[in-house]
GROMACS .gro file of C-alpha atoms in nm:
model
  362
    1MET     CA    1  28.325  31.843   9.468
    2ILE     CA    2  28.351  31.960   9.103
    3ASN     CA    3  28.102  31.787   8.881
    4LEU     CA    4  28.268  31.706   8.547
    5VAL     CA    5  27.981  31.489   8.417
    6THR     CA    6  27.765  31.625   8.138
    7ARG     CA    7  27.427  31.449   8.131
    8ARG     CA    8  27.283  31.307   7.816
    9LYS     CA    9  26.974  31.516   7.718
   10THR     CA   10  26.650  31.315   7.759
   11LYS     CA   11  26.277  31.341   7.769
   12ASN     CA   12  26.161  31.399   8.131
   13ILE     CA   13  25.894  31.206   8.319
   14ARG     CA   14  25.769  31.190   8.671
   15VAL     CA   15  25.727  30.891   8.899
   16GLY     CA   16  25.501  31.036   9.162
   17ASN     CA   17  25.683  31.336   9.298
   18VAL     CA   18  26.023  31.228   9.165
   19GLY     CA   19  26.137  31.362   8.834
   20ILE     CA   20  26.341  31.134   8.607
   21GLY     CA   21  26.541  31.261   8.313
   22SER     CA   22  26.824  31.509   8.237
   23ASP     CA   23  26.638  31.799   8.402
   24TYR     CA   24  26.642  31.620   8.737
   25PRO     CA   25  26.902  31.474   8.975
   26ILE     CA   26  26.975  31.106   8.934
   27SER     CA   27  26.746  30.912   9.170
   28ILE     CA   28  26.807  30.594   9.374
   29GLN     CA   29  26.568  30.301   9.350
   30SER     CA   30  26.540  29.964   9.523
   31MET     CA   31  26.295  29.676   9.531
   32THR     CA   32  26.130  29.516   9.832
   33ASN     CA   33  26.197  29.147   9.899
   34THR     CA   34  25.898  29.106  10.128
   35ASP     CA   35  25.574  28.932  10.027
   36THR     CA   36  25.376  29.220   9.884
   37ARG     CA   37  25.062  29.059  10.028
   38ASP     CA   38  25.201  29.134  10.371
   39VAL     CA   39  25.135  29.503  10.380
   40ASN     CA   40  25.283  29.572  10.724
   41LYS     CA   41  25.616  29.408  10.652
   42THR     CA   42  25.631  29.568  10.308
   43ILE     CA   43  25.565  29.913  10.449
   44GLU     CA   44  25.820  29.866  10.727
   45GLN     CA   45  26.084  29.774  10.469
   46ILE     CA   46  25.992  30.072  10.250
   47LYS     CA   47  26.019  30.309  10.541
   48ASN     CA   48  26.360  30.165  10.640
   49LEU     CA   49  26.484  30.206  10.276
   50THR     CA   50  26.354  30.558  10.264
   51ALA     CA   51  26.543  30.647  10.584
   52GLU     CA   52  26.861  30.515  10.409
   53GLY     CA   53  26.808  30.738  10.106
   54CYS     CA   54  26.590  30.535   9.866
   55GLU     CA   55  26.374  30.766   9.655
   56ILE     CA   56  26.158  30.519   9.454
   57ILE     CA   57  26.052  30.168   9.546
   58ARG     CA   58  25.947  29.875   9.334
   59VAL     CA   59  25.735  29.587   9.456
   60ALA     CA   60  25.663  29.250   9.295
   61VAL     CA   61  25.301  29.190   9.191
   62PRO     CA   62  25.270  28.814   9.121
   63ASP     CA   63  24.892  28.784   9.156
   64ALA     CA   64  24.561  28.959   9.211
   65GLU     CA   65  24.591  28.949   9.591
   66ALA     CA   66  24.923  29.133   9.577
   67ALA     CA   67  24.773  29.379   9.327
   68SER     CA   68  24.485  29.449   9.565
   69CYS     CA   69  24.730  29.517   9.854
   70LEU     CA   70  24.889  29.800   9.657
   71LYS     CA   71  24.610  30.035   9.758
   72ASN     CA   72  24.721  30.036  10.118
   73ILE     CA   73  25.089  30.023  10.031
   74CYS     CA   74  25.064  30.325   9.806
   75LEU     CA   75  24.872  30.513  10.073
   76LEU     CA   76  25.124  30.437  10.339
   77SER     CA   77  25.450  30.453  10.149
   78PRO     CA   78  25.659  30.771  10.191
   79ILE     CA   79  25.804  30.730   9.846
   80PRO     CA   80  25.655  30.654   9.496
   81VAL     CA   81  25.568  30.293   9.432
   82ILE     CA   82  25.633  30.107   9.107
   83ALA     CA   83  25.454  29.775   9.031
   84ASP     CA   84  25.666  29.505   8.882
   85ILE     CA   85  25.443  29.293   8.658
   86HIS     CA   86  25.506  29.020   8.405
   87PHE     CA   87  25.270  28.879   8.146
   88ASP     CA   88  24.930  28.946   8.310
   89TYR     CA   89  24.786  29.280   8.188
   90LYS     CA   90  24.495  29.265   8.437
   91LEU     CA   91  24.744  29.300   8.727
   92ALA     CA   92  24.868  29.620   8.568
   93LEU     CA   93  24.512  29.758   8.541
   94ILE     CA   94  24.448  29.674   8.912
   95ALA     CA   95  24.777  29.823   9.017
   96MET     CA   96  24.704  30.151   8.840
   97GLU     CA   97  24.357  30.170   8.992
   98ASN     CA   98  24.517  30.120   9.333
   99GLY     CA   99  24.747  30.423   9.306
  100ILE     CA  100  25.090  30.313   9.183
  101SER     CA  101  25.326  30.583   9.053
  102GLY     CA  102  25.497  30.366   8.796
  103LEU     CA  103  25.472  30.041   8.603
  104ARG     CA  104  25.740  29.796   8.506
  105ILE     CA  105  25.594  29.581   8.230
  106ASN     CA  106  25.703  29.487   7.882
  107PRO     CA  107  25.409  29.543   7.645
  108GLY     CA  108  25.524  29.276   7.403
  109ASN     CA  109  25.480  29.013   7.673
  110ILE     CA  110  25.125  29.080   7.781
  111GLY     CA  111  24.930  28.940   7.490
  112SER     CA  112  24.706  29.090   7.224
  113LYS     CA  113  24.712  29.443   7.094
  114GLN     CA  114  24.377  29.502   7.273
  115LYS     CA  115  24.533  29.415   7.610
  116VAL     CA  116  24.820  29.650   7.546
  117GLN     CA  117  24.581  29.928   7.450
  118GLU     CA  118  24.391  29.878   7.773
  119VAL     CA  119  24.709  29.912   7.977
  120VAL     CA  120  24.822  30.222   7.782
  121LYS     CA  121  24.478  30.383   7.814
  122SER     CA  122  24.488  30.337   8.189
  123ALA     CA  123  24.847  30.458   8.215
  124GLN     CA  124  24.752  30.773   8.026
  125TYR     CA  125  24.448  30.830   8.245
  126HIS     CA  126  24.640  30.775   8.575
  127ASN     CA  127  24.956  30.951   8.444
  128VAL     CA  128  25.166  30.642   8.510
  129PRO     CA  129  25.497  30.601   8.327
  130ILE     CA  130  25.603  30.260   8.199
  131ARG     CA  131  25.951  30.117   8.235
  132ILE     CA  132  26.052  29.877   7.962
  133GLY     CA  133  26.285  29.638   8.134
  134VAL     CA  134  26.495  29.412   7.911
  135ASN     CA  135  26.705  29.147   8.088
  136ALA     CA  136  26.978  28.937   7.924
  137GLY     CA  137  26.834  28.625   8.091
  138SER     CA  138  26.490  28.659   7.936
  139LEU     CA  139  26.544  28.774   7.581
  140GLU     CA  140  26.296  28.661   7.312
  141LYS     CA  141  26.389  28.331   7.151
  142GLU     CA  142  26.390  28.471   6.799
  143LEU     CA  143  26.647  28.736   6.902
  144LEU     CA  144  26.872  28.468   7.058
  145VAL     CA  145  26.859  28.288   6.727
  146LYS     CA  146  26.910  28.596   6.514
  147TYR     CA  147  27.209  28.715   6.715
  148GLN     CA  148  27.339  28.370   6.803
  149GLY     CA  149  27.308  28.442   7.173
  150VAL     CA  150  27.283  28.741   7.404
  151THR     CA  151  27.444  29.050   7.260
  152ALA     CA  152  27.410  29.423   7.308
  153ASP     CA  153  27.236  29.456   6.973
  154ALA     CA  154  26.985  29.185   7.078
  155LEU     CA  155  26.913  29.375   7.400
  156VAL     CA  156  26.862  29.701   7.207
  157GLU     CA  157  26.636  29.540   6.947
  158SER     CA  158  26.423  29.387   7.215
  159ALA     CA  159  26.384  29.726   7.390
  160LEU     CA  160  26.308  29.908   7.069
  161GLY     CA  161  26.042  29.657   6.985
  162HIS     CA  162  25.861  29.725   7.309
  163VAL     CA  163  25.912  30.105   7.268
  164GLY     CA  164  25.764  30.083   6.926
  165ILE     CA  165  25.443  29.926   7.056
  166LEU     CA  166  25.395  30.213   7.303
  167GLU     CA  167  25.488  30.478   7.053
  168ASP     CA  168  25.233  30.343   6.806
  169LEU     CA  169  24.970  30.406   7.072
  170ASN     CA  170  25.102  30.768   7.122
  171PHE     CA  171  25.249  30.686   7.461
  172ASP     CA  172  25.582  30.840   7.550
  173LYS     CA  173  25.603  30.841   7.932
  174ILE     CA  174  25.868  30.574   7.893
  175LYS     CA  175  26.192  30.481   8.065
  176ILE     CA  176  26.418  30.190   7.965
  177SER     CA  177  26.659  29.948   8.127
  178LEU     CA  178  26.890  29.693   7.959
  179LYS     CA  179  27.023  29.482   8.241
  180ALA     CA  180  27.277  29.200   8.231
  181SER     CA  181  27.497  29.030   8.481
  182ASN     CA  182  27.790  29.067   8.234
  183VAL     CA  183  27.917  29.420   8.292
  184PRO     CA  184  28.073  29.490   7.950
  185LEU     CA  185  27.755  29.363   7.785
  186MET     CA  186  27.543  29.585   8.004
  187ILE     CA  187  27.761  29.893   7.930
  188GLU     CA  188  27.758  29.835   7.556
  189GLY     CA  189  27.382  29.787   7.557
  190TYR     CA  190  27.310  30.109   7.738
  191ARG     CA  191  27.554  30.304   7.520
  192LYS     CA  192  27.380  30.181   7.208
  193ILE     CA  193  27.024  30.250   7.327
  194ALA     CA  194  27.127  30.597   7.444
  195GLU     CA  195  27.213  30.682   7.083
  196LYS     CA  196  26.882  30.566   6.944
  197VAL     CA  197  26.609  30.699   7.168
  198PRO     CA  198  26.560  31.008   7.391
  199TYR     CA  199  26.402  30.835   7.683
  200PRO     CA  200  26.548  30.835   8.033
  201LEU     CA  201  26.747  30.524   8.129
  202HIS     CA  202  26.724  30.320   8.448
  203LEU     CA  203  27.070  30.174   8.508
  204GLY     CA  204  27.150  29.846   8.683
  205VAL     CA  205  27.354  29.531   8.674
  206THR     CA  206  27.115  29.238   8.728
  207GLU     CA  207  27.204  28.927   8.926
  208ALA     CA  208  27.515  29.119   9.038
  209GLY     CA  209  27.571  28.896   9.342
  210ASN     CA  210  27.620  28.951   9.711
  211LEU     CA  211  27.758  29.263   9.884
  212LYS     CA  212  28.117  29.180   9.797
  213TYR     CA  213  28.070  29.097   9.425
  214GLY     CA  214  27.760  29.304   9.353
  215THR     CA  215  27.913  29.624   9.492
  216VAL     CA  216  28.209  29.600   9.253
  217LYS     CA  217  28.008  29.498   8.946
  218SER     CA  218  27.748  29.775   9.011
  219ALA     CA  219  28.011  30.040   9.077
  220VAL     CA  220  28.196  29.953   8.754
  221GLY     CA  221  27.890  29.913   8.530
  222ILE     CA  222  27.673  30.192   8.666
  223GLY     CA  223  27.964  30.420   8.733
  224ALA     CA  224  28.114  30.385   8.386
  225LEU     CA  225  27.787  30.488   8.224
  226LEU     CA  226  27.718  30.773   8.466
  227ALA     CA  227  28.067  30.903   8.405
  228GLN     CA  228  27.974  30.937   8.036
  229GLY     CA  229  27.648  31.117   8.119
  230ILE     CA  230  27.430  30.815   8.053
  231GLY     CA  231  27.168  30.727   8.315
  232ASP     CA  232  26.889  30.897   8.498
  233THR     CA  233  26.792  30.665   8.783
  234ILE     CA  234  26.982  30.370   8.937
  235ARG     CA  235  26.927  30.054   9.124
  236VAL     CA  236  27.209  29.852   9.278
  237SER     CA  237  27.093  29.494   9.289
  238LEU     CA  238  27.242  29.287   9.573
  239THR     CA  239  27.151  28.947   9.702
  240GLY     CA  240  26.992  28.977  10.047
  241ASP     CA  241  26.865  29.276  10.242
  242PRO     CA  242  26.788  29.562  10.001
  243LEU     CA  243  26.903  29.809  10.269
  244GLN     CA  244  27.254  29.716  10.168
  245GLU     CA  245  27.188  29.860   9.820
  246ILE     CA  246  27.130  30.225   9.917
  247PRO     CA  247  27.474  30.311  10.064
  248VAL     CA  248  27.641  30.162   9.758
  249ALA     CA  249  27.422  30.361   9.524
  250LYS     CA  250  27.484  30.676   9.721
  251GLU     CA  251  27.864  30.619   9.705
  252ILE     CA  252  27.856  30.569   9.333
  253LEU     CA  253  27.678  30.901   9.284
  254ARG     CA  254  27.894  31.081   9.539
  255SER     CA  255  28.216  30.953   9.386
  256LEU     CA  256  28.120  31.114   9.054
  257GLY     CA  257  28.011  31.437   9.211
  258LEU     CA  258  27.651  31.375   9.108
  259LYS     CA  259  27.506  31.406   9.458
  260LYS     CA  260  27.623  31.495   9.806
  261TYR     CA  261  27.548  31.277  10.098
  262GLY     CA  262  27.652  31.318  10.463
  263VAL     CA  263  28.017  31.271  10.557
  264GLU     CA  264  28.269  31.153  10.302
  265ILE     CA  265  28.581  30.998  10.450
  266ILE     CA  266  28.898  30.970  10.247
  267SER     CA  267  29.198  30.789  10.391
  268CYS     CA  268  29.529  30.657  10.264
  269PRO     CA  269  29.590  30.280  10.225
  270THR     CA  270  29.882  30.302  10.466
  271CYS     CA  271  30.242  30.207  10.397
  272GLY     CA  272  30.575  30.168  10.580
  273ARG     CA  273  30.582  30.541  10.645
  274CYS     CA  274  30.262  30.532  10.857
  275GLN     CA  275  30.341  30.565  11.224
  276ILE     CA  276  29.991  30.587  11.376
  277ASP     CA  277  29.710  30.330  11.399
  278LEU     CA  278  29.528  30.476  11.097
  279GLU     CA  279  29.291  30.182  11.042
  280LYS     CA  280  29.151  30.220  11.393
  281LEU     CA  281  29.120  30.593  11.350
  282VAL     CA  282  28.916  30.557  11.029
  283GLU     CA  283  28.692  30.294  11.178
  284GLU     CA  284  28.624  30.484  11.492
  285VAL     CA  285  28.553  30.814  11.309
  286ASP     CA  286  28.317  30.636  11.064
  287ARG     CA  287  28.134  30.469  11.354
  288SER     CA  288  28.107  30.795  11.553
  289ILE     CA  289  27.968  31.024  11.283
  290GLY     CA  290  27.724  30.805  11.098
  291ASP     CA  291  27.429  31.017  11.194
  292LEU     CA  292  27.566  31.346  11.051
  293GLN     CA  293  27.371  31.449  10.739
  294LYS     CA  294  27.560  31.766  10.639
  295PRO     CA  295  27.788  31.700  10.340
  296LEU     CA  296  28.147  31.712  10.478
  297LYS     CA  297  28.477  31.590  10.338
  298ILE     CA  298  28.695  31.433  10.600
  299ALA     CA  299  29.054  31.334  10.533
  300ILE     CA  300  29.239  31.090  10.761
  301MET     CA  301  29.595  31.054  10.642
  302GLY     CA  302  29.884  30.862  10.791
  303CYS     CA  303  30.206  31.037  10.699
  304ALA     CA  304  30.376  31.359  10.593
  305VAL     CA  305  30.396  31.278  10.219
  306ASN     CA  306  30.034  31.324  10.099
  307GLY     CA  307  29.872  31.380  10.438
  308PRO     CA  308  29.905  31.758  10.477
  309GLY     CA  309  29.794  31.823  10.114
  310GLU     CA  310  29.485  31.602  10.138
  311ALA     CA  311  29.398  31.726  10.487
  312ARG     CA  312  29.409  32.091  10.362
  313GLU     CA  313  29.166  32.012  10.076
  314ALA     CA  314  28.911  31.863  10.312
  315ASP     CA  315  28.670  32.039  10.544
  316LEU     CA  316  28.849  31.871  10.834
  317GLY     CA  317  29.154  31.648  10.816
  318ILE     CA  318  29.424  31.468  11.009
  319ALA     CA  319  29.785  31.441  10.898
  320GLY     CA  320  29.947  31.174  11.119
  321GLY     CA  321  30.302  31.165  11.242
  322LYS     CA  322  30.495  30.959  11.497
  323GLY     CA  323  30.268  30.936  11.795
  324GLU     CA  324  30.081  31.252  11.709
  325GLY     CA  325  29.889  31.433  11.440
  326LEU     CA  326  29.792  31.768  11.302
  327ILE     CA  327  29.422  31.863  11.274
  328PHE     CA  328  29.331  32.085  10.974
  329LYS     CA  329  29.010  32.282  10.940
  330LYS     CA  330  28.940  32.445  10.605
  331GLY     CA  331  29.307  32.425  10.516
  332GLN     CA  332  29.446  32.568  10.837
  333VAL     CA  333  29.622  32.380  11.120
  334ILE     CA  334  29.407  32.422  11.433
  335ALA     CA  335  29.571  32.170  11.669
  336LYS     CA  336  29.871  31.941  11.721
  337VAL     CA  337  29.753  31.645  11.929
  338GLY     CA  338  29.908  31.332  12.075
  339GLU     CA  339  29.792  31.001  11.931
  340LYS     CA  340  29.577  30.903  12.226
  341GLU     CA  341  29.391  31.234  12.222
  342LEU     CA  342  29.375  31.257  11.839
  343LEU     CA  343  29.055  31.058  11.794
  344PRO     CA  344  28.831  31.233  12.050
  345ALA     CA  345  28.962  31.573  11.955
  346PHE     CA  346  28.901  31.509  11.586
  347ILE     CA  347  28.544  31.375  11.644
  348GLU     CA  348  28.459  31.675  11.855
  349GLU     CA  349  28.573  31.906  11.573
  350ILE     CA  350  28.363  31.714  11.326
  351LYS     CA  351  28.055  31.736  11.549
  352LYS     CA  352  28.114  32.107  11.620
  353MET     CA  353  28.127  32.168  11.246
  354GLY     CA  354  27.808  31.970  11.196
  355ARG     CA  355  27.632  32.159  11.475
  356SER     CA  356  27.748  32.502  11.352
  357ASP     CA  357  27.630  32.418  10.996
  358LYS     CA  358  27.296  32.316  11.138
  359ASN     CA  359  27.259  32.628  11.342
  360GLU     CA  360  27.345  32.838  11.038
  361ASN     CA  361  27.082  32.661  10.837
  362ASP     CA  362  26.827  32.711  11.111
   0.00000   0.00000   0.00000
């Protein structure tokens, strides 16, 4: 896929072994919904998320017990761990002592200048970056009054206030998020902050909803910004199991040519010209090749109008006809197959291509 996106130039930071900023690929994050004090369940979920493609994980740290559990979580986690902390600076200090790779805390909300200085001093010592996370639902009261409600300018001013606190202490390992459940507001906020500071941006639509609603809102909001080169790490927020978030995030990146993941299936919406059971074909192919990791583009098309053209552009493709279909490989017709044999023949070709690519890599 041709990548037409030019990334905004940013400072670069590292969260553990993952680079964030314009010199690095856009990374995928998620957040556990387990009780952080339950180390075994938390690690199990982190490992499952990692297997799906999550690259950075955030965990809630509501109290000292949760903070103390971070030592084992960080030791056992296969990916960098970020501690999500609100208000209590002591939890941030414990979290850094216990090996976290990143901190999500707003310095303006943790009390006196001395407390902020302690957190920054520890972050410098442990080489821990800080994410300033501004949410539309928790803006400072004075900003709500000043801007007569939640606006993009209010989000930006809140973020810049927190950034200023860190910069005054000579700390610049910073990334920023400006999240809102309102997609146009979120987009405007990120656009404005991108013009004002050079720090990497963590993109997300907060309180986006369940799989149905959250997928659409996240794809529109995150995708619109990424298409403009804005954004360096993303989190798709969905109500429920965080494992649902990773495939959506991967598809957003893949659709913009920003990363390649496994098999991409393209298929037509069907119309009156379609004379094969295309829906069943797509579902069966998707189910049969879910374990293939090699980036492949698969086209499953239902008629002779766009089918042959799309199939030729894919690594493998089907162009369906009445009761039969043509199988294309790298633009060439390799077989003409009856409808009943089309699915097994096509899946076998996909798996052969996957195996041959693997052997070549070996």
